[in-house]
mmCIF file of C-alpha atoms and ligand atoms in Angstrom:
data_model
loop_
_atom_site.group_PDB
_atom_site.id
_atom_site.type_symbol
_atom_site.label_atom_id
_atom_site.label_comp_id
_atom_site.label_asym_id
_atom_site.label_seq_id
_atom_site.Cartn_x
_atom_site.Cartn_y
_atom_site.Cartn_z
ATOM 1 C CA MET A 96 -152.209 -33.427 -78.878
ATOM 2 C CA SER A 97 -151.972 -34.340 -74.995
ATOM 3 C CA SER A 98 -150.558 -31.896 -72.689
ATOM 4 C CA ALA A 99 -147.839 -34.507 -72.000
ATOM 5 C CA ASP A 100 -146.120 -34.078 -75.477
ATOM 6 C CA LYS A 101 -146.942 -29.947 -76.054
ATOM 7 C CA ASN A 102 -144.229 -27.825 -75.520
ATOM 8 C CA LEU A 103 -145.037 -25.013 -73.771
ATOM 9 C CA SER A 104 -142.755 -22.509 -75.707
ATOM 10 C CA VAL A 105 -144.074 -23.275 -79.008
ATOM 11 C CA PHE A 106 -147.042 -21.210 -79.982
ATOM 12 C CA SER A 107 -148.103 -19.892 -83.231
ATOM 13 C CA THR A 108 -147.330 -16.341 -83.521
ATOM 14 C CA ASN A 109 -149.183 -14.924 -86.088
ATOM 15 C CA ASP A 110 -151.483 -11.469 -85.814
ATOM 16 C CA LEU A 111 -150.032 -10.799 -82.407
ATOM 17 C CA PRO A 112 -150.743 -7.018 -81.177
ATOM 18 C CA ASP A 113 -148.248 -3.964 -80.709
ATOM 19 C CA ILE A 114 -147.775 -4.484 -77.025
ATOM 20 C CA SER A 115 -145.313 -1.824 -76.602
ATOM 21 C CA ASN A 116 -147.574 0.475 -74.708
ATOM 22 C CA LYS A 117 -149.054 -2.108 -72.565
ATOM 23 C CA LYS A 118 -148.648 -2.272 -69.045
ATOM 24 C CA PHE A 119 -148.439 -6.178 -67.452
ATOM 25 C CA ALA A 120 -147.738 -7.576 -64.013
ATOM 26 C CA ILE A 121 -146.127 -10.533 -62.909
ATOM 27 C CA VAL A 122 -146.806 -11.980 -59.667
ATOM 28 C CA VAL A 123 -144.576 -14.885 -58.479
ATOM 29 C CA ALA A 124 -145.210 -17.067 -55.459
ATOM 30 C CA GLU A 125 -141.951 -17.845 -53.242
ATOM 31 C CA TRP A 126 -142.588 -21.315 -52.729
ATOM 32 C CA ASN A 127 -140.778 -23.796 -54.980
ATOM 33 C CA ASP A 128 -138.767 -20.732 -56.209
ATOM 34 C CA GLU A 129 -136.237 -22.856 -57.849
ATOM 35 C CA ILE A 130 -138.931 -23.552 -60.536
ATOM 36 C CA THR A 131 -141.035 -20.053 -59.969
ATOM 37 C CA GLU A 132 -137.660 -18.312 -60.896
ATOM 38 C CA LYS A 133 -137.225 -20.310 -64.142
ATOM 39 C CA LEU A 134 -141.384 -19.399 -64.560
ATOM 40 C CA PHE A 135 -141.195 -15.860 -64.122
ATOM 41 C CA GLU A 136 -137.845 -15.542 -66.310
ATOM 42 C CA GLY A 137 -139.497 -17.561 -69.271
ATOM 43 C CA ALA A 138 -142.885 -14.970 -68.940
ATOM 44 C CA TYR A 139 -139.968 -11.904 -69.165
ATOM 45 C CA GLN A 140 -138.308 -12.260 -71.769
ATOM 46 C CA THR A 141 -141.158 -13.754 -74.018
ATOM 47 C CA LEU A 142 -142.943 -10.713 -72.889
ATOM 48 C CA LEU A 143 -139.895 -8.412 -74.087
ATOM 49 C CA GLN A 144 -139.133 -10.687 -76.814
ATOM 50 C CA TYR A 145 -142.825 -9.872 -78.739
ATOM 51 C CA GLY A 146 -142.540 -6.299 -77.908
ATOM 52 C CA ALA A 147 -142.841 -4.999 -74.280
ATOM 53 C CA LEU A 148 -140.818 -2.707 -72.872
ATOM 54 C CA ALA A 149 -138.882 -3.650 -69.642
ATOM 55 C CA GLN A 150 -140.366 -0.318 -67.536
ATOM 56 C CA ASN A 151 -143.772 -1.445 -68.236
ATOM 57 C CA ILE A 152 -143.446 -5.258 -66.507
ATOM 58 C CA GLU A 153 -144.046 -4.964 -62.588
ATOM 59 C CA ARG A 154 -143.042 -7.974 -60.951
ATOM 60 C CA GLY A 155 -144.591 -8.569 -56.997
ATOM 61 C CA ASN A 156 -143.531 -11.756 -55.022
ATOM 62 C CA VAL A 157 -146.396 -13.387 -52.524
ATOM 63 C CA PRO A 158 -145.093 -16.078 -50.536
ATOM 64 C CA GLY A 159 -147.290 -19.427 -52.123
ATOM 65 C CA SER A 160 -149.789 -19.788 -54.371
ATOM 66 C CA PHE A 161 -152.600 -19.337 -52.297
ATOM 67 C CA GLU A 162 -151.622 -16.162 -52.408
ATOM 68 C CA LEU A 163 -151.710 -15.485 -56.287
ATOM 69 C CA THR A 164 -155.447 -14.589 -56.057
ATOM 70 C CA LEU A 165 -154.787 -11.528 -54.026
ATOM 71 C CA GLY A 166 -151.729 -10.571 -55.285
ATOM 72 C CA ALA A 167 -152.927 -10.269 -59.107
ATOM 73 C CA HIS A 168 -156.173 -8.464 -57.661
ATOM 74 C CA TRP A 169 -154.543 -5.894 -56.370
ATOM 75 C CA TYR A 170 -152.639 -5.447 -59.571
ATOM 76 C CA ALA A 171 -155.497 -5.953 -61.700
ATOM 77 C CA GLN A 172 -157.279 -3.250 -60.117
ATOM 78 C CA ARG A 173 -154.886 -0.978 -61.193
ATOM 79 C CA GLU A 174 -156.187 1.354 -64.187
ATOM 80 C CA ASP A 175 -152.767 1.278 -65.823
ATOM 81 C CA ILE A 176 -151.998 -2.378 -66.011
ATOM 82 C CA ASP A 177 -153.512 -4.531 -68.722
ATOM 83 C CA ALA A 178 -152.687 -7.845 -67.938
ATOM 84 C CA VAL A 179 -151.536 -10.010 -65.369
ATOM 85 C CA ILE A 180 -149.311 -12.851 -65.050
ATOM 86 C CA ALA A 181 -149.711 -15.562 -61.724
ATOM 87 C CA ILE A 182 -146.945 -17.674 -61.501
ATOM 88 C CA GLY A 183 -146.517 -20.626 -59.268
ATOM 89 C CA VAL A 184 -146.140 -24.186 -58.833
ATOM 90 C CA VAL A 185 -147.902 -26.337 -56.701
ATOM 91 C CA ILE A 186 -146.737 -30.668 -57.052
ATOM 92 C CA GLN A 187 -149.401 -32.746 -56.632
ATOM 93 C CA GLY A 188 -149.235 -36.104 -54.626
ATOM 94 C CA GLU A 189 -147.111 -34.581 -51.933
ATOM 95 C CA THR A 190 -149.823 -33.599 -49.878
ATOM 96 C CA LYS A 191 -153.686 -33.053 -50.056
ATOM 97 C CA HIS A 192 -152.647 -29.512 -49.522
ATOM 98 C CA ASN A 193 -152.383 -29.262 -53.180
ATOM 99 C CA ASP A 194 -156.395 -29.847 -54.147
ATOM 100 C CA TYR A 195 -157.592 -26.568 -52.288
ATOM 101 C CA ILE A 196 -154.567 -24.828 -53.516
ATOM 102 C CA ASN A 197 -155.232 -25.440 -57.199
ATOM 103 C CA HIS A 198 -158.842 -25.052 -56.984
ATOM 104 C CA ALA A 199 -158.565 -21.866 -54.835
ATOM 105 C CA VAL A 200 -156.105 -20.394 -57.343
ATOM 106 C CA ALA A 201 -157.777 -21.638 -60.315
ATOM 107 C CA GLN A 202 -161.244 -20.065 -59.149
ATOM 108 C CA GLY A 203 -159.741 -17.162 -57.722
ATOM 109 C CA ILE A 204 -157.708 -16.507 -60.778
ATOM 110 C CA THR A 205 -160.628 -16.758 -63.290
ATOM 111 C CA ASN A 206 -163.160 -14.666 -60.863
ATOM 112 C CA ILE A 207 -160.445 -11.450 -60.535
ATOM 113 C CA SER A 208 -160.322 -11.445 -63.985
ATOM 114 C CA ILE A 209 -164.237 -11.424 -64.594
ATOM 115 C CA GLN A 210 -164.387 -8.946 -61.954
ATOM 116 C CA ASN A 211 -161.557 -6.873 -63.370
ATOM 117 C CA ASN A 212 -162.048 -6.976 -66.955
ATOM 118 C CA LYS A 213 -158.505 -7.939 -67.907
ATOM 119 C CA PRO A 214 -156.372 -10.881 -68.407
ATOM 120 C CA VAL A 215 -155.306 -12.700 -65.262
ATOM 121 C CA ILE A 216 -153.340 -15.819 -66.905
ATOM 122 C CA PHE A 217 -152.963 -18.826 -64.629
ATOM 123 C CA GLY A 218 -149.490 -19.492 -64.941
ATOM 124 C CA VAL A 219 -149.563 -22.467 -62.262
ATOM 125 C CA LEU A 220 -147.473 -25.600 -62.917
ATOM 126 C CA THR A 221 -149.624 -28.173 -61.008
ATOM 127 C CA PRO A 222 -147.009 -31.137 -61.837
ATOM 128 C CA ASN A 223 -147.235 -34.658 -60.118
ATOM 129 C CA ASN A 224 -143.799 -34.767 -59.335
ATOM 130 C CA MET A 225 -140.370 -32.096 -59.029
ATOM 131 C CA GLU A 226 -139.108 -33.581 -62.066
ATOM 132 C CA GLN A 227 -142.370 -32.899 -64.291
ATOM 133 C CA ALA A 228 -142.015 -29.412 -62.953
ATOM 134 C CA ILE A 229 -138.305 -29.290 -64.041
ATOM 135 C CA ASP A 230 -139.199 -30.332 -67.516
ATOM 136 C CA ARG A 231 -142.056 -27.423 -67.474
ATOM 137 C CA ALA A 232 -139.713 -24.364 -66.100
ATOM 138 C CA GLY A 233 -137.519 -24.554 -69.768
ATOM 139 C CA GLY A 234 -136.802 -28.080 -70.221
ATOM 140 C CA VAL A 235 -138.409 -30.621 -72.071
ATOM 141 C CA HIS A 236 -141.223 -29.586 -72.462
ATOM 142 C CA GLY A 237 -140.428 -25.799 -72.551
ATOM 143 C CA ASN A 238 -141.230 -23.294 -70.180
ATOM 144 C CA LYS A 239 -144.786 -22.734 -68.818
ATOM 145 C CA GLY A 240 -144.243 -18.638 -68.347
ATOM 146 C CA ASP A 241 -144.057 -18.651 -71.804
ATOM 147 C CA GLU A 242 -146.757 -19.748 -72.439
ATOM 148 C CA ALA A 243 -148.521 -17.510 -69.918
ATOM 149 C CA ALA A 244 -146.594 -14.742 -70.985
ATOM 150 C CA MET A 245 -147.834 -15.333 -74.735
ATOM 151 C CA THR A 246 -151.621 -15.883 -73.523
ATOM 152 C CA ALA A 247 -151.408 -12.672 -71.935
ATOM 153 C CA ILE A 248 -150.530 -10.497 -75.008
ATOM 154 C CA LYS A 249 -152.874 -12.966 -76.748
ATOM 155 C CA MET A 250 -155.570 -11.728 -74.487
ATOM 156 C CA VAL A 251 -154.862 -8.407 -74.461
ATOM 157 C CA GLY A 252 -154.718 -8.010 -78.375
ATOM 158 C CA LEU A 253 -158.414 -9.704 -78.321
ATOM 159 C CA LYS A 254 -159.802 -7.341 -75.928
ATOM 160 C CA ASP A 255 -158.516 -4.827 -78.352
ATOM 161 C CA LYS A 256 -159.655 -6.181 -81.108
ATOM 162 C CA ILE A 257 -163.144 -6.182 -79.790
ATOM 163 C CA PHE A 258 -163.709 -3.147 -77.803
ATOM 164 C CA VAL A 259 -161.513 -0.442 -79.310
ATOM 165 C CA ARG A 260 -162.646 0.648 -82.501
HETATM 166 N N1 RBF B 298 -147.644 -23.153 -52.055
HETATM 167 C C1 RBF B 298 -146.972 -23.281 -53.507
HETATM 168 O O1 RBF B 298 -147.259 -22.606 -54.285
HETATM 169 N N2 RBF B 298 -147.001 -24.571 -53.794
HETATM 170 C C2 RBF B 298 -146.811 -25.307 -52.776
HETATM 171 O O2 RBF B 298 -146.689 -26.851 -53.734
HETATM 172 C C3 RBF B 298 -147.685 -25.722 -51.794
HETATM 173 N N3 RBF B 298 -147.616 -27.013 -50.785
HETATM 174 C C4 RBF B 298 -148.135 -26.348 -49.384
HETATM 175 C C5 RBF B 298 -147.848 -27.777 -48.779
HETATM 176 C C6 RBF B 298 -148.640 -27.090 -47.377
HETATM 177 C C7 RBF B 298 -148.991 -28.248 -46.294
HETATM 178 C C8 RBF B 298 -148.761 -26.003 -47.034
HETATM 179 C C9 RBF B 298 -149.353 -25.756 -45.697
HETATM 180 C C10 RBF B 298 -148.344 -24.894 -47.820
HETATM 181 C C11 RBF B 298 -147.910 -25.214 -49.025
HETATM 182 N N4 RBF B 298 -148.259 -23.647 -49.931
HETATM 183 C C12 RBF B 298 -147.602 -24.293 -51.217
HETATM 184 C C13 RBF B 298 -148.117 -22.291 -49.454
HETATM 185 C C14 RBF B 298 -149.316 -21.933 -49.582
HETATM 186 O O3 RBF B 298 -149.528 -21.412 -50.994
HETATM 187 C C15 RBF B 298 -149.521 -20.813 -48.766
HETATM 188 O O4 RBF B 298 -148.854 -19.763 -49.358
HETATM 189 C C16 RBF B 298 -149.744 -21.340 -47.301
HETATM 190 O O5 RBF B 298 -151.039 -22.148 -47.199
HETATM 191 C C17 RBF B 298 -150.118 -20.248 -46.354
HETATM 192 O O6 RBF B 298 -149.582 -20.071 -45.477
#
């Protein structure tokens, strides 16, 4: 399936782990907040829907997507946090700035995930325009926040499967 056809809120839910004792942090960029709020809401509700407890979900805001890496790193350093979800929207084409931001954040999030040995999920939309962003923030293509939360849940489960015996 091409990414253009994908509905981000439709995923397999076989064998999901018990996450009632897992802690999640969601870091949200304030840039394009009309979209990032919807992504946050999708991620938050998906975590709750699949068993996370509200008191085990923390939120931290950062000014823009460029700051997601450091915000997520701070949460990832906390022993009690099991997974971090980084949420942002960088609209491509508006300025060349997006290339720098997208690459820096994708690379940064990969690095801190490895460094901290825990899932740090790239919940960043990189649409060509605002319409594509709306379509993926609870619109016709679902919600990228839902997908990011489900990815966090699955990675937390995989880590336990590998390391907890
Ligand atoms: N942050 C985003 O999260 N999404 C954007 O689309 C975005 N575009 C930007 C475009 C320009 C020209 C600049 C200067 C910043 C942009 N930022 C964006 C903010 C960036 O992530 C960061 O917060 C600032 O660059 C810090 O000063």
